Short mmCIF file of C-alpha atoms in Angstrom, two decimals:
data_model
loop_
_atom_site.label_atom_id
_atom_site.label_comp_id
_atom_site.label_asym_id
_atom_site.label_seq_id
_atom_site.Cartn_x
_atom_site.Cartn_y
_atom_site.Cartn_z
CA MET A 1 2.99 -21.68 31.06
CA ALA A 2 5.72 -23.57 32.23
CA ASN A 3 3.28 -25.96 33.17
CA GLU A 4 1.91 -26.73 29.37
CA GLU A 5 5.42 -26.65 28.31
CA ALA A 6 5.83 -29.69 30.37
CA ALA A 7 2.76 -31.33 29.42
CA ARG A 8 3.77 -30.86 25.57
CA ARG A 9 7.32 -32.64 26.60
CA GLU A 10 5.75 -35.23 28.40
CA ARG A 11 3.56 -35.89 24.87
CA LEU A 12 6.11 -35.62 22.95
CA THR A 13 8.50 -38.55 25.04
CA SER A 14 5.28 -40.43 24.98
CA ILE A 15 5.30 -40.05 20.80
CA GLU A 16 8.81 -41.55 20.73
CA SER A 17 8.71 -44.51 23.99
CA LEU A 18 6.01 -45.25 20.69
CA GLY A 19 9.59 -45.43 18.60
CA ILE A 20 7.29 -42.48 15.99
CA ASP A 21 9.56 -40.42 14.51
CA ALA A 22 8.18 -36.49 15.57
CA TYR A 23 10.91 -35.01 13.00
CA PRO A 24 11.33 -36.78 9.93
CA ALA A 25 13.15 -35.31 7.35
CA GLY A 26 11.44 -35.36 4.44
CA SER A 27 8.00 -33.85 3.17
CA ASN A 28 5.12 -36.39 1.47
CA ARG A 29 2.95 -32.65 1.16
CA THR A 30 1.89 -32.80 -2.34
CA HIS A 31 -0.15 -29.57 -2.24
CA THR A 32 -0.64 -25.58 -0.69
CA VAL A 33 -3.65 -25.26 0.69
CA ALA A 34 -4.27 -22.12 -1.43
CA GLU A 35 -4.42 -24.60 -4.57
CA VAL A 36 -6.52 -27.07 -2.82
CA LEU A 37 -9.06 -24.48 -2.20
CA THR A 38 -8.47 -22.50 -5.84
CA ASP A 39 -9.06 -26.14 -7.05
CA PHE A 40 -11.48 -27.64 -4.49
CA ASP A 41 -14.88 -27.72 -6.94
CA ASN A 42 -12.62 -30.18 -9.23
CA ARG A 43 -11.45 -31.88 -6.01
CA LEU A 44 -14.74 -32.51 -5.21
CA THR A 45 -15.81 -34.55 -7.50
CA ASP A 46 -12.46 -37.07 -8.35
CA LEU A 47 -11.96 -37.41 -4.69
CA THR A 48 -8.33 -37.77 -5.52
CA VAL A 49 -6.01 -37.88 -2.45
CA LEU A 50 -4.12 -34.92 -1.82
CA THR A 51 -2.12 -34.35 1.36
CA ILE A 52 -1.64 -30.85 3.01
CA SER A 53 0.93 -29.85 5.70
CA GLY A 54 0.88 -26.72 7.99
CA ARG A 55 0.46 -25.48 12.05
CA ILE A 56 -2.57 -25.90 13.96
CA ILE A 57 -3.79 -22.70 14.68
CA ALA A 58 -7.09 -23.82 16.18
CA MET A 59 -8.63 -27.32 16.93
CA ARG A 60 -11.78 -28.92 18.77
CA HIS A 61 -12.85 -32.53 19.75
CA ILE A 62 -16.24 -33.50 19.40
CA GLY A 63 -16.50 -36.47 20.69
CA ALA A 64 -15.40 -38.88 17.59
CA LEU A 65 -14.69 -35.51 15.75
CA SER A 66 -12.30 -33.39 15.62
CA PHE A 67 -11.67 -30.46 13.24
CA LEU A 68 -8.05 -28.84 12.73
CA ARG A 69 -7.20 -25.34 11.42
CA ILE A 70 -4.19 -25.81 9.35
CA LEU A 71 -1.75 -23.14 8.01
CA ASP A 72 1.22 -22.86 5.79
CA GLY A 73 2.54 -20.30 4.02
CA SER A 74 -0.35 -19.61 1.35
CA GLY A 75 -3.42 -19.40 3.39
CA ASN A 76 -5.50 -22.03 5.40
CA MET A 77 -8.06 -24.08 5.36
CA GLN A 78 -9.65 -27.39 7.71
CA ALA A 79 -8.70 -30.78 8.55
CA VAL A 80 -11.57 -32.97 9.69
CA LEU A 81 -10.85 -36.39 11.41
CA ARG A 82 -13.06 -39.32 12.21
CA LYS A 83 -12.75 -42.01 14.40
CA GLU A 84 -14.82 -43.96 12.06
CA ASP A 85 -11.37 -43.39 9.42
CA LEU A 86 -9.04 -43.39 11.82
CA GLY A 87 -9.75 -45.91 14.25
CA ASP A 88 -7.23 -46.39 17.49
CA GLN A 89 -5.16 -43.24 16.10
CA TYR A 90 -7.68 -41.12 16.38
CA THR A 91 -7.58 -41.93 20.35
CA PHE A 92 -4.19 -40.92 19.59
CA LEU A 93 -4.22 -38.07 17.90
CA VAL A 94 -6.82 -35.93 20.40
CA ASP A 95 -4.66 -37.13 23.34
CA HIS A 96 -1.27 -36.23 21.79
CA LEU A 97 -1.55 -33.13 19.47
CA ASP A 98 -1.15 -29.41 20.17
CA VAL A 99 -1.66 -26.16 18.35
CA GLY A 100 1.04 -25.20 16.80
CA ASP A 101 1.99 -29.00 16.10
CA ILE A 102 2.93 -29.21 12.30
CA ILE A 103 1.28 -32.10 10.66
CA GLU A 104 0.65 -33.78 7.43
CA VAL A 105 -2.87 -34.63 6.28
CA PRO A 106 -3.52 -36.83 3.37
CA GLY A 107 -7.06 -36.96 2.55
CA ALA A 108 -9.64 -36.11 -0.39
CA ALA A 109 -11.91 -32.74 -0.71
CA TYR A 110 -14.93 -32.95 1.28
CA LEU A 111 -17.75 -29.70 2.12
CA THR A 112 -18.75 -30.04 5.91
CA LYS A 113 -22.66 -30.00 6.42
CA THR A 114 -21.98 -26.04 7.00
CA GLY A 115 -20.20 -25.68 3.75
CA GLU A 116 -16.67 -25.65 5.14
CA LYS A 117 -13.94 -26.51 1.88
CA SER A 118 -12.05 -28.74 4.24
CA VAL A 119 -10.13 -32.29 3.51
CA LEU A 120 -11.02 -35.03 5.04
CA ALA A 121 -8.00 -37.20 7.07
CA GLU A 122 -7.39 -40.42 5.95
CA SER A 123 -4.69 -39.72 8.52
CA VAL A 124 -2.38 -37.64 9.99
CA THR A 125 1.03 -37.54 10.66
CA ILE A 126 3.20 -35.30 13.21
CA VAL A 127 6.07 -33.83 11.42
CA ALA A 128 7.30 -30.96 14.46
CA LYS A 129 6.07 -31.24 17.29
CA ALA A 130 5.54 -27.37 19.51
CA LEU A 131 7.21 -27.52 22.98
CA GLN A 132 6.02 -23.99 23.15
CA PRO A 133 2.29 -22.40 22.66
CA LEU A 134 1.07 -19.71 20.13
CA PRO A 135 0.30 -16.80 21.78
CA GLU A 136 -3.17 -17.52 23.75
CA LYS A 137 -4.91 -14.96 21.34
CA TRP A 138 -5.25 -16.19 17.78
CA ASN A 139 -6.82 -13.47 16.66
CA GLY A 140 -3.63 -11.00 16.93
CA LEU A 141 -0.28 -11.12 18.42
CA GLN A 142 -0.56 -7.47 20.43
CA ASP A 143 2.17 -7.45 22.63
CA VAL A 144 4.61 -5.00 20.13
CA GLU A 145 8.07 -6.23 22.48
CA ILE A 146 6.92 -9.76 21.21
CA ARG A 147 6.02 -9.05 18.17
CA TYR A 148 9.22 -7.92 17.02
CA ARG A 149 11.45 -9.66 18.73
CA HIS A 150 9.59 -12.87 17.96
CA ARG A 151 9.51 -12.54 14.56
CA GLU A 152 8.50 -15.86 13.49
CA LEU A 153 5.03 -15.77 16.29
CA ASP A 154 3.71 -12.29 15.01
CA LEU A 155 3.56 -13.89 11.05
CA ILE A 156 2.01 -17.12 12.45
CA SER A 157 -0.45 -14.79 14.09
CA ASN A 158 -1.03 -11.77 12.37
CA PRO A 159 -1.50 -12.49 8.24
CA GLU A 160 -0.66 -8.73 7.62
CA VAL A 161 2.89 -9.17 8.50
CA LEU A 162 3.17 -12.26 6.21
CA ALA A 163 1.54 -9.80 3.65
CA ARG A 164 4.07 -6.64 4.21
CA LEU A 165 6.79 -8.72 4.07
CA THR A 166 5.70 -11.26 0.94
CA MET A 167 5.23 -7.64 -0.92
CA ARG A 168 8.52 -6.72 0.15
CA SER A 169 9.81 -9.28 -1.75
CA LYS A 170 8.18 -9.28 -4.62
CA PHE A 171 8.95 -5.65 -5.02
CA ILE A 172 12.57 -6.37 -4.84
CA ALA A 173 12.32 -8.72 -7.72
CA ALA A 174 10.48 -6.96 -9.75
CA MET A 175 12.57 -4.19 -8.99
CA ARG A 176 15.53 -6.53 -10.43
CA ARG A 177 13.73 -7.80 -13.25
CA PHE A 178 13.79 -4.49 -14.30
CA LEU A 179 16.70 -2.61 -13.90
CA ASP A 180 18.56 -5.73 -15.27
CA ASP A 181 16.37 -5.88 -18.23
CA SER A 182 17.03 -1.79 -18.69
CA GLY A 183 21.08 -3.50 -19.39
CA TYR A 184 21.81 -2.37 -15.93
CA LEU A 185 24.56 -4.63 -13.77
CA GLU A 186 24.26 -5.45 -10.37
CA VAL A 187 27.33 -5.33 -8.65
CA GLU A 188 28.99 -5.91 -4.67
CA THR A 189 30.58 -2.95 -3.17
CA PRO A 190 32.41 -3.32 0.73
CA ILE A 191 30.30 -2.85 3.51
CA LEU A 192 33.65 -2.73 5.59
CA GLN A 193 35.06 0.52 4.85
CA LEU A 194 38.29 2.66 5.79
CA ILE A 195 36.51 5.87 5.11
CA PRO A 196 33.10 6.03 4.90
CA GLY A 197 31.05 8.08 2.04
CA GLY A 198 28.70 9.11 -0.35
CA ALA A 199 26.24 10.23 2.65
CA SER A 200 26.18 12.25 5.65
CA ALA A 201 25.40 10.59 8.97
CA ARG A 202 27.00 9.27 11.76
CA PRO A 203 28.46 5.80 10.82
CA PHE A 204 29.74 2.72 13.06
CA ILE A 205 33.06 1.40 13.46
CA THR A 206 34.63 -1.93 14.15
CA HIS A 207 38.40 -3.21 14.28
CA HIS A 208 39.22 -5.98 11.96
CA ASN A 209 41.61 -7.63 14.34
CA ALA A 210 43.99 -9.79 11.49
CA LEU A 211 44.40 -6.10 10.58
CA ASP A 212 45.02 -4.57 13.01
CA ALA A 213 42.84 -1.31 11.66
CA ASP A 214 39.01 0.24 12.50
CA PHE A 215 36.59 -0.19 9.63
CA TYR A 216 33.29 1.52 9.48
CA LEU A 217 30.08 0.09 8.04
CA ARG A 218 29.13 1.26 4.60
CA ILE A 219 26.18 4.33 5.09
CA ALA A 220 26.13 3.88 1.90
CA PRO A 221 28.09 2.28 -1.25
CA GLU A 222 28.23 5.45 -3.31
CA LEU A 223 31.79 6.42 -3.82
CA TYR A 224 32.72 2.87 -4.56
CA LEU A 225 29.98 2.43 -7.68
CA LYS A 226 31.09 5.82 -9.27
CA ARG A 227 34.54 4.56 -9.08
CA LEU A 228 33.44 1.64 -11.46
CA VAL A 229 31.66 3.68 -13.47
CA VAL A 230 34.94 5.60 -13.63
CA GLY A 231 36.10 2.06 -15.04
CA GLY A 232 33.73 1.96 -17.93
CA MET A 233 30.56 -0.01 -16.48
CA GLU A 234 28.44 2.36 -17.55
CA LYS A 235 24.82 1.50 -15.68
CA VAL A 236 25.15 -0.33 -12.32
CA TYR A 237 23.36 -1.17 -9.36
CA GLU A 238 23.29 -2.75 -6.05
CA ILE A 239 20.28 -3.24 -3.73
CA GLY A 240 22.42 -3.65 -0.36
CA ARG A 241 22.41 -3.17 3.85
CA CYS A 242 23.74 0.00 4.74
CA PHE A 243 24.28 1.20 8.12
CA ARG A 244 23.78 4.59 9.99
CA ASN A 245 24.66 5.13 13.82
CA GLU A 246 21.65 7.14 14.57
CA GLY A 247 18.51 7.61 16.23
CA ILE A 248 15.66 4.72 16.72
CA ASP A 249 12.28 6.08 15.16
CA TYR A 250 9.00 5.06 13.38
CA SER A 251 11.18 6.10 9.84
CA HIS A 252 14.73 5.50 11.14
CA ASN A 253 16.14 1.58 11.63
CA PRO A 254 20.30 1.90 12.23
CA GLU A 255 20.21 -1.27 9.02
CA PHE A 256 18.47 -0.36 6.29
CA THR A 257 18.09 -1.87 2.76
CA MET A 258 18.78 0.55 -0.15
CA LEU A 259 18.37 0.65 -4.05
CA GLU A 260 22.34 2.48 -5.66
CA LEU A 261 21.98 3.17 -9.03
CA TYR A 262 24.41 5.00 -11.57
CA CYS A 263 24.03 5.55 -15.45
CA ALA A 264 26.93 7.24 -17.64
CA TYR A 265 26.02 10.14 -19.56
CA GLY A 266 22.38 10.36 -18.54
CA LYS A 267 20.10 13.19 -18.85
CA LYS A 268 18.16 15.28 -16.93
CA GLU A 269 14.60 14.50 -17.69
CA GLU A 270 14.73 10.75 -19.28
CA PHE A 271 16.71 10.49 -15.69
CA ILE A 272 14.01 11.36 -13.50
CA THR A 273 11.12 9.28 -16.03
CA PHE A 274 13.27 6.00 -15.75
CA ASN A 275 13.03 6.56 -11.49
CA GLU A 276 9.56 7.30 -11.87
CA GLU A 277 8.92 3.85 -14.27
CA ILE A 278 11.55 2.15 -11.82
CA LEU A 279 8.71 2.70 -8.99
CA ARG A 280 5.74 1.82 -11.38
CA ARG A 281 6.91 -1.34 -12.84
CA SER A 282 8.72 -2.86 -9.14
CA LEU A 283 5.00 -2.12 -7.44
CA GLU A 284 3.04 -2.94 -10.02
CA GLY A 285 5.50 -6.50 -10.22
CA ALA A 286 4.36 -6.84 -6.52
CA THR A 287 1.33 -6.19 -6.50
CA GLY A 288 -0.82 -6.33 -10.26
CA SER A 289 -1.29 -2.23 -10.13
CA THR A 290 0.10 1.28 -10.18
CA VAL A 291 -2.42 2.25 -7.62
CA ALA A 292 -1.16 2.01 -3.95
CA THR A 293 -3.55 4.27 -0.62
CA ILE A 294 -1.15 6.47 1.63
CA GLU A 295 -3.16 7.41 4.05
CA GLY A 296 -6.18 7.07 2.26
CA VAL A 297 -5.60 8.58 -0.48
CA ALA A 298 -5.08 6.58 -4.00
CA VAL A 299 -1.55 7.23 -5.55
CA ASP A 300 -1.06 6.12 -8.84
CA PHE A 301 2.98 5.70 -9.63
CA GLY A 302 2.03 5.31 -13.12
CA THR A 303 1.67 9.25 -13.55
CA SER A 304 4.40 11.88 -13.08
CA PHE A 305 4.44 13.55 -9.73
CA PRO A 306 4.51 16.88 -8.97
CA ARG A 307 7.71 19.50 -8.69
CA ILE A 308 8.53 22.10 -6.10
CA THR A 309 11.90 23.76 -4.95
CA PHE A 310 13.29 23.30 -2.00
CA ARG A 311 13.15 27.01 -1.46
CA ASP A 312 9.43 26.95 -2.12
CA SER A 313 8.54 24.21 -0.64
CA ILE A 314 10.34 26.25 2.88
CA LEU A 315 8.43 29.57 1.85
CA ASN A 316 4.88 28.09 1.50
CA ALA A 317 5.37 26.36 4.90
CA CYS A 318 6.26 28.98 7.12
CA GLY A 319 7.09 31.64 5.17
CA ILE A 320 10.55 31.99 5.31
CA ASP A 321 12.61 32.90 2.17
CA ILE A 322 15.57 31.27 2.39
CA ASP A 323 17.23 33.40 -0.73
CA THR A 324 17.65 36.46 1.82
CA LEU A 325 19.37 34.23 4.57
CA LYS A 326 23.31 33.91 4.39
CA THR A 327 24.38 32.30 7.75
CA GLY A 328 23.38 29.68 10.06
CA ALA A 329 22.72 32.52 12.44
CA ASP A 330 20.55 33.75 9.83
CA VAL A 331 18.31 30.73 9.41
CA GLU A 332 18.36 30.18 13.79
CA ALA A 333 16.76 34.61 14.18
CA ALA A 334 13.65 33.77 10.79
CA ALA A 335 12.82 30.46 12.08
CA ARG A 336 12.42 32.24 16.01
CA ALA A 337 10.95 35.38 14.64
CA LYS A 338 7.90 32.92 13.06
CA LYS A 339 7.94 31.18 16.54
CA LEU A 340 8.91 27.66 14.75
CA PRO A 341 9.96 24.87 17.35
CA VAL A 342 12.84 23.65 15.20
CA ASP A 343 15.88 22.24 17.21
CA PHE A 344 19.06 23.78 16.01
CA ASN A 345 21.85 21.91 18.40
CA GLY A 346 24.57 20.55 17.20
CA CYS A 347 23.97 22.52 13.92
CA LEU A 348 27.22 23.04 12.28
CA GLY A 349 27.77 25.46 8.89
CA PHE A 350 24.79 27.21 6.79
CA GLY A 351 23.80 23.48 5.27
CA GLU A 352 22.82 21.88 8.18
CA TYR A 353 20.84 24.70 9.74
CA LEU A 354 18.85 25.13 6.56
CA ASP A 355 17.88 21.17 6.63
CA ALA A 356 16.91 21.36 9.84
CA LEU A 357 14.55 24.46 9.17
CA TYR A 358 13.22 22.02 5.92
CA LYS A 359 12.96 18.74 7.91
CA LYS A 360 10.91 20.76 10.19
CA THR A 361 8.67 22.28 7.80
CA GLY A 362 9.23 22.36 4.11
CA ARG A 363 9.55 18.50 3.93
CA ALA A 364 6.95 17.92 6.67
CA ALA A 365 3.93 19.77 4.54
CA ILE A 366 4.83 17.80 1.88
CA SER A 367 2.02 14.60 2.03
CA THR A 368 1.74 13.27 -1.70
CA PRO A 369 4.36 11.90 -3.42
CA THR A 370 6.31 14.90 -4.75
CA TRP A 371 9.95 15.63 -6.56
CA VAL A 372 11.93 18.62 -4.24
CA PHE A 373 14.66 19.78 -6.43
CA ASP A 374 16.92 22.74 -6.47
CA TYR A 375 18.76 21.58 -2.69
CA PRO A 376 21.29 24.48 -1.52
CA VAL A 377 25.25 22.75 -2.43
CA GLU A 378 26.11 22.52 1.46
CA LEU A 379 23.26 19.88 1.68
CA LYS A 380 24.78 18.01 -1.48
CA PRO A 381 28.85 17.77 -1.75
CA LEU A 382 28.68 14.68 -4.05
CA ALA A 383 26.55 16.80 -5.96
CA ARG A 384 27.48 19.22 -9.16
CA GLN A 385 25.68 22.36 -8.86
CA ASN A 386 22.59 23.64 -11.23
CA PRO A 387 24.01 25.39 -13.95
CA GLU A 388 20.91 28.11 -13.78
CA ASP A 389 21.95 28.56 -10.44
CA ALA A 390 24.90 28.08 -9.04
CA THR A 391 24.36 28.39 -5.14
CA LYS A 392 21.80 25.40 -6.14
CA SER A 393 22.56 21.72 -6.80
CA ALA A 394 21.36 19.42 -9.54
CA CYS A 395 19.33 17.36 -7.77
CA ALA A 396 15.98 15.87 -7.20
CA GLN A 397 14.34 14.06 -4.54
CA LEU A 398 10.92 12.28 -3.69
CA VAL A 399 9.07 13.20 -0.71
CA ILE A 400 5.82 11.06 0.32
CA LEU A 401 4.37 11.90 4.03
CA GLY A 402 6.90 14.10 4.53
CA ALA A 403 10.40 11.74 4.26
CA GLU A 404 12.55 11.65 1.58
CA ILE A 405 12.29 8.41 0.01
CA VAL A 406 14.73 8.82 -3.38
CA ASN A 407 17.23 10.97 -3.53
CA LEU A 408 18.12 11.84 -7.60
CA TYR A 409 21.01 13.44 -8.98
CA TYR A 410 20.66 14.12 -12.30
CA TYR A 411 24.87 15.55 -12.77
CA GLU A 412 26.62 14.16 -10.10
CA LEU A 413 29.97 16.36 -9.65
CA ASN A 414 32.65 14.66 -11.63
CA ASN A 415 35.14 17.34 -10.99
CA PRO A 416 37.43 16.49 -9.09
CA ILE A 417 39.50 19.78 -8.46
CA ASP A 418 35.38 20.94 -7.30
CA GLN A 419 35.03 17.53 -5.50
CA ARG A 420 38.20 18.12 -3.68
CA SER A 421 37.31 21.14 -2.46
CA ARG A 422 34.11 20.24 -0.89
CA PHE A 423 35.48 17.11 1.26
CA GLU A 424 37.98 20.68 2.17
CA ALA A 425 35.05 21.89 3.74
CA GLN A 426 33.39 19.35 4.99
CA GLU A 427 36.17 18.05 7.24
CA ALA A 428 36.33 21.39 8.27
CA LEU A 429 32.81 20.45 9.82
CA ARG A 430 34.29 17.62 11.14
CA GLU A 431 37.07 19.32 13.22
CA GLN A 432 34.14 21.58 14.06
CA GLY A 433 32.57 18.65 15.72
CA SER A 434 30.18 17.54 13.28
CA GLU A 435 29.59 13.91 13.60
CA GLU A 436 27.71 13.95 10.06
CA ALA A 437 30.15 16.13 7.85
CA GLN A 438 32.08 13.48 5.15
CA PHE A 439 35.69 12.27 5.19
CA MET A 440 38.26 13.64 2.67
CA ASP A 441 38.43 10.25 0.74
CA GLU A 442 41.59 10.38 -1.12
CA GLY A 443 40.96 6.51 -3.65
CA PHE A 444 37.71 8.22 -4.67
CA LEU A 445 39.08 11.26 -5.54
CA SER A 446 41.98 9.72 -7.32
CA ALA A 447 39.08 8.00 -9.37
CA LEU A 448 37.65 11.33 -10.55
CA GLU A 449 41.27 12.52 -11.21
CA HIS A 450 41.17 9.95 -14.02
CA GLY A 451 37.93 11.15 -15.61
CA MET A 452 34.77 10.38 -14.42
CA PRO A 453 32.04 10.56 -17.59
CA PRO A 454 28.76 12.39 -17.08
CA THR A 455 26.39 10.61 -14.58
CA SER A 456 22.83 10.38 -13.18
CA GLY A 457 22.54 8.16 -9.94
CA VAL A 458 20.08 8.23 -7.36
CA GLY A 459 19.16 6.14 -3.79
CA ILE A 460 16.12 4.92 -2.82
CA GLY A 461 15.10 3.85 1.13
CA ILE A 462 13.57 0.42 0.01
CA ASP A 463 12.10 -0.31 3.92
CA ARG A 464 10.69 3.86 3.71
CA LEU A 465 9.00 3.15 0.41
CA ILE A 466 7.27 -0.77 1.23
CA ALA A 467 6.52 0.85 4.52
CA PHE A 468 4.46 3.64 2.52
CA LEU A 469 3.09 1.41 -0.53
CA THR A 470 1.69 -1.00 2.20
CA GLY A 471 0.71 1.63 5.12
CA ALA A 472 2.74 0.27 7.72
CA PRO A 473 2.55 3.03 10.84
CA ASN A 474 6.60 2.51 10.78
CA LEU A 475 9.50 0.56 9.32
CA LYS A 476 9.55 -1.86 11.94
CA GLU A 477 6.51 -2.91 10.02
CA VAL A 478 8.25 -4.00 6.91
CA ILE A 479 12.16 -5.05 8.46
CA ALA A 480 12.18 -9.12 9.22
CA PHE A 481 13.89 -7.90 11.86
CA PRO A 482 14.40 -4.66 13.15
CA THR A 483 16.92 -2.93 15.38
CA LEU A 484 16.12 -3.41 18.77
CA LYS A 485 17.03 -2.69 22.53
CA PRO A 486 19.38 -5.46 24.28
CA ARG A 487 16.87 -6.68 27.48
CA ASN A 488 17.89 -9.04 29.94
CA GLU A 489 15.15 -10.98 30.31
CA HIS A 490 15.91 -13.34 32.97
CA GLY A 491 18.83 -11.90 35.27
CA GLY A 492 21.51 -13.80 33.21
CA ALA A 493 23.07 -12.82 29.22
CA THR A 494 21.24 -10.12 27.63
CA ASP A 495 18.85 -10.88 24.88
CA GLU A 496 19.66 -9.42 21.81
CA SER A 497 17.32 -11.52 19.20
#
């Protein structure tokens, strides 16, 4: 490897010694590869000179002929170099080109004897010299560590990765268009927060030197968005990064992308239908279809999803009726009687015990998209009570393949007295050692005390949703640069890239 890198550097030095600029500032590209291939037959007949630009991903020389496979962001195609056309430049190119170099090739559309759609080069310009070789196996970069730490190589080597990240961008763009067209305003709320709120999670903490104060990275934008609703912005949303100082696995990354949305004067069924429409329109805008294949099953996001209660999901999965349980000890005893491998270590309060049981049984048993309703109030300190059952919260979550994708409150809690009592209960859990219980937030309570209209709200985990829709086995496949454990590669500084 070191010898090859040295040889590439020598070739660059040779190029520069001839007064050739291997890093020109601009580009002469006139067409992408996809544009050439789409209209190839017409270009064959009119012989118009076009210029493609891209990276050499394969190269072979056969006497006075060279065949280069050129990759750009739209696809790849062949460029054919003939000594009879290029003269002395042909020998120069054979001696100085490497796989990985980025070149510009002006020429006409050309069909080889084997029927390969190509560009017949009139000349070749090296616009960026690759000093390091691409991964050896062009059929796909396989080393997972290299793939995630050097995503640029992953994108070059594995087309499906580029397709996933492209789909993600199109999905978010379609989501924004739909929400904007529906009268929602996109806003930005603080990422550095004195009090992390809006979810039950362990936060990251940092220090601001000028203010000499500790801040937290936000775990959710919820409380600030609700304050905007109090101020009269009746339809608001934010798509942005959130941070939770928790474990890393196939469905969790410490930083992730969320959509949070709030609508004043929302109605339960209308709001649930609206959120199904968000998913449908976003998927359709990204892929042209409302159908996605999830683990081999075609799922139509154009239809309403089935519903089940939190209680029934657990009852159906393991036979435990949580409505007969009153304490965390009751939950643990019931799980033990059923010989369920549920880890209750660290659970504090009835809600955390129920949550641990649900994640291992009811939620894990759900495969196709399903709305889960009637979560216990202990699990949802920011949602109103269900008007029909005060022990349940007015919320629903869309679960796919055992993971929560959409967290929907069709009735947000807007009673400041009730909210304060719930914060106090959360504070009590914190005093007992809970790292995920929520903080008392006097600023938010003050806003509620000025009056928040009846409001519906939702949070959608973009990363998880895209992972399911693209068939990715874990979140790292749909996050361009996932969080990784630092490593010391050469005995020097830690590599955190």
